[in-house]
XYZ file of C-alpha atoms in Angstrom:
115
model
C 119.535 121.134 90.977
C 122.400 119.383 89.816
C 124.276 120.546 92.644
C 121.522 120.013 95.495
C 121.509 116.966 93.646
C 124.786 115.801 94.375
C 125.004 116.825 97.794
C 122.070 115.313 99.042
C 123.558 111.927 97.562
C 127.102 112.436 99.484
C 124.939 113.429 102.959
C 123.393 110.563 102.459
C 126.361 108.517 101.991
C 127.990 110.312 104.743
C 124.533 108.887 107.338
C 125.176 105.629 106.220
C 128.834 105.618 106.264
C 127.707 107.162 110.213
C 125.682 104.286 110.832
C 127.482 101.733 109.924
C 129.655 102.111 113.775
C 128.754 100.046 116.303
C 125.472 101.902 117.535
C 125.901 104.678 115.784
C 128.558 106.033 117.773
C 125.828 108.187 119.106
C 127.090 107.690 122.762
C 130.256 107.232 125.181
C 128.013 104.690 126.746
C 128.068 102.697 122.925
C 131.339 103.453 122.690
C 132.341 102.076 125.885
C 131.015 98.619 124.649
C 132.073 98.249 122.197
C 135.825 98.476 123.118
C 134.553 96.466 125.575
C 133.812 93.501 123.671
C 136.773 94.500 121.229
C 139.338 93.889 124.419
C 137.365 90.960 124.745
C 137.260 89.149 121.111
C 141.079 89.884 120.907
C 141.596 88.676 124.662
C 140.244 85.348 123.332
C 141.569 85.118 120.384
C 144.789 85.093 122.010
C 147.806 82.757 121.109
C 149.738 84.439 124.330
C 150.070 84.051 128.060
C 148.437 86.857 130.163
C 147.361 88.561 127.426
C 146.969 92.334 128.172
C 146.060 95.625 125.150
C 149.284 97.200 124.938
C 148.119 101.237 124.125
C 144.945 102.910 122.632
C 142.798 100.907 120.061
C 142.688 102.873 116.853
C 139.585 102.209 114.188
C 140.058 102.107 110.831
C 136.415 102.736 108.796
C 136.285 100.317 106.463
C 133.259 101.381 103.638
C 130.310 102.211 103.906
C 129.384 100.117 106.450
C 132.669 98.475 107.746
C 134.875 99.034 110.766
C 138.155 97.293 112.064
C 139.505 98.139 115.094
C 142.971 97.098 115.631
C 144.613 96.698 119.148
C 148.221 95.028 120.302
C 149.022 92.638 123.051
C 151.301 91.640 125.042
C 152.026 88.671 127.054
C 154.218 85.258 127.376
C 154.606 83.187 124.450
C 153.333 79.437 125.902
C 155.448 76.828 124.923
C 157.990 75.498 126.876
C 160.797 76.176 124.469
C 160.113 79.809 125.221
C 160.948 79.912 128.282
C 158.077 82.727 129.191
C 160.015 84.545 126.511
C 157.026 88.238 126.470
C 155.353 88.081 123.187
C 153.071 91.302 121.120
C 150.428 90.099 118.634
C 148.618 92.127 116.599
C 144.204 91.536 116.581
C 142.229 92.622 113.978
C 138.251 92.648 114.591
C 135.717 93.107 112.178
C 132.975 94.754 113.966
C 130.277 93.441 111.204
C 131.478 89.537 112.156
C 132.073 90.309 115.806
C 135.447 88.562 114.701
C 138.654 89.340 115.479
C 142.427 87.314 114.238
C 145.565 87.585 115.838
C 149.365 87.875 113.977
C 152.653 87.713 115.975
C 154.085 91.031 115.620
C 157.450 91.383 117.574
C 158.754 93.459 115.009
C 156.527 96.500 115.549
C 158.234 97.337 118.438
C 161.126 96.320 119.704
C 160.169 95.106 123.775
C 163.664 95.986 124.730
C 162.762 99.621 125.105
C 160.127 99.559 127.408
C 160.315 101.205 130.340
């Protein structure tokens, strides 16, 4: 009986974690809408000129009701002294608060190695 209760508690915890994903993550349409929301928020938070996503979004589960998504952005620095230099930003999107935060990420990869 104790084993059954532990299994039931584990399944309940797993069910709660899955339910926390955007729109229960039950459909491709829900994930697509969430992906568009992430891109829109990250582009709005970016300090780069003409930012665009680079690569694929990475989703990081963070507990029973949290999901954070990471997205790499590329654009050009708007400051005159940067003379249009390309730059990278890492955007972290908190699904719970619907807030995006960005940080300079030029040191993550070398832009000179890109094709």
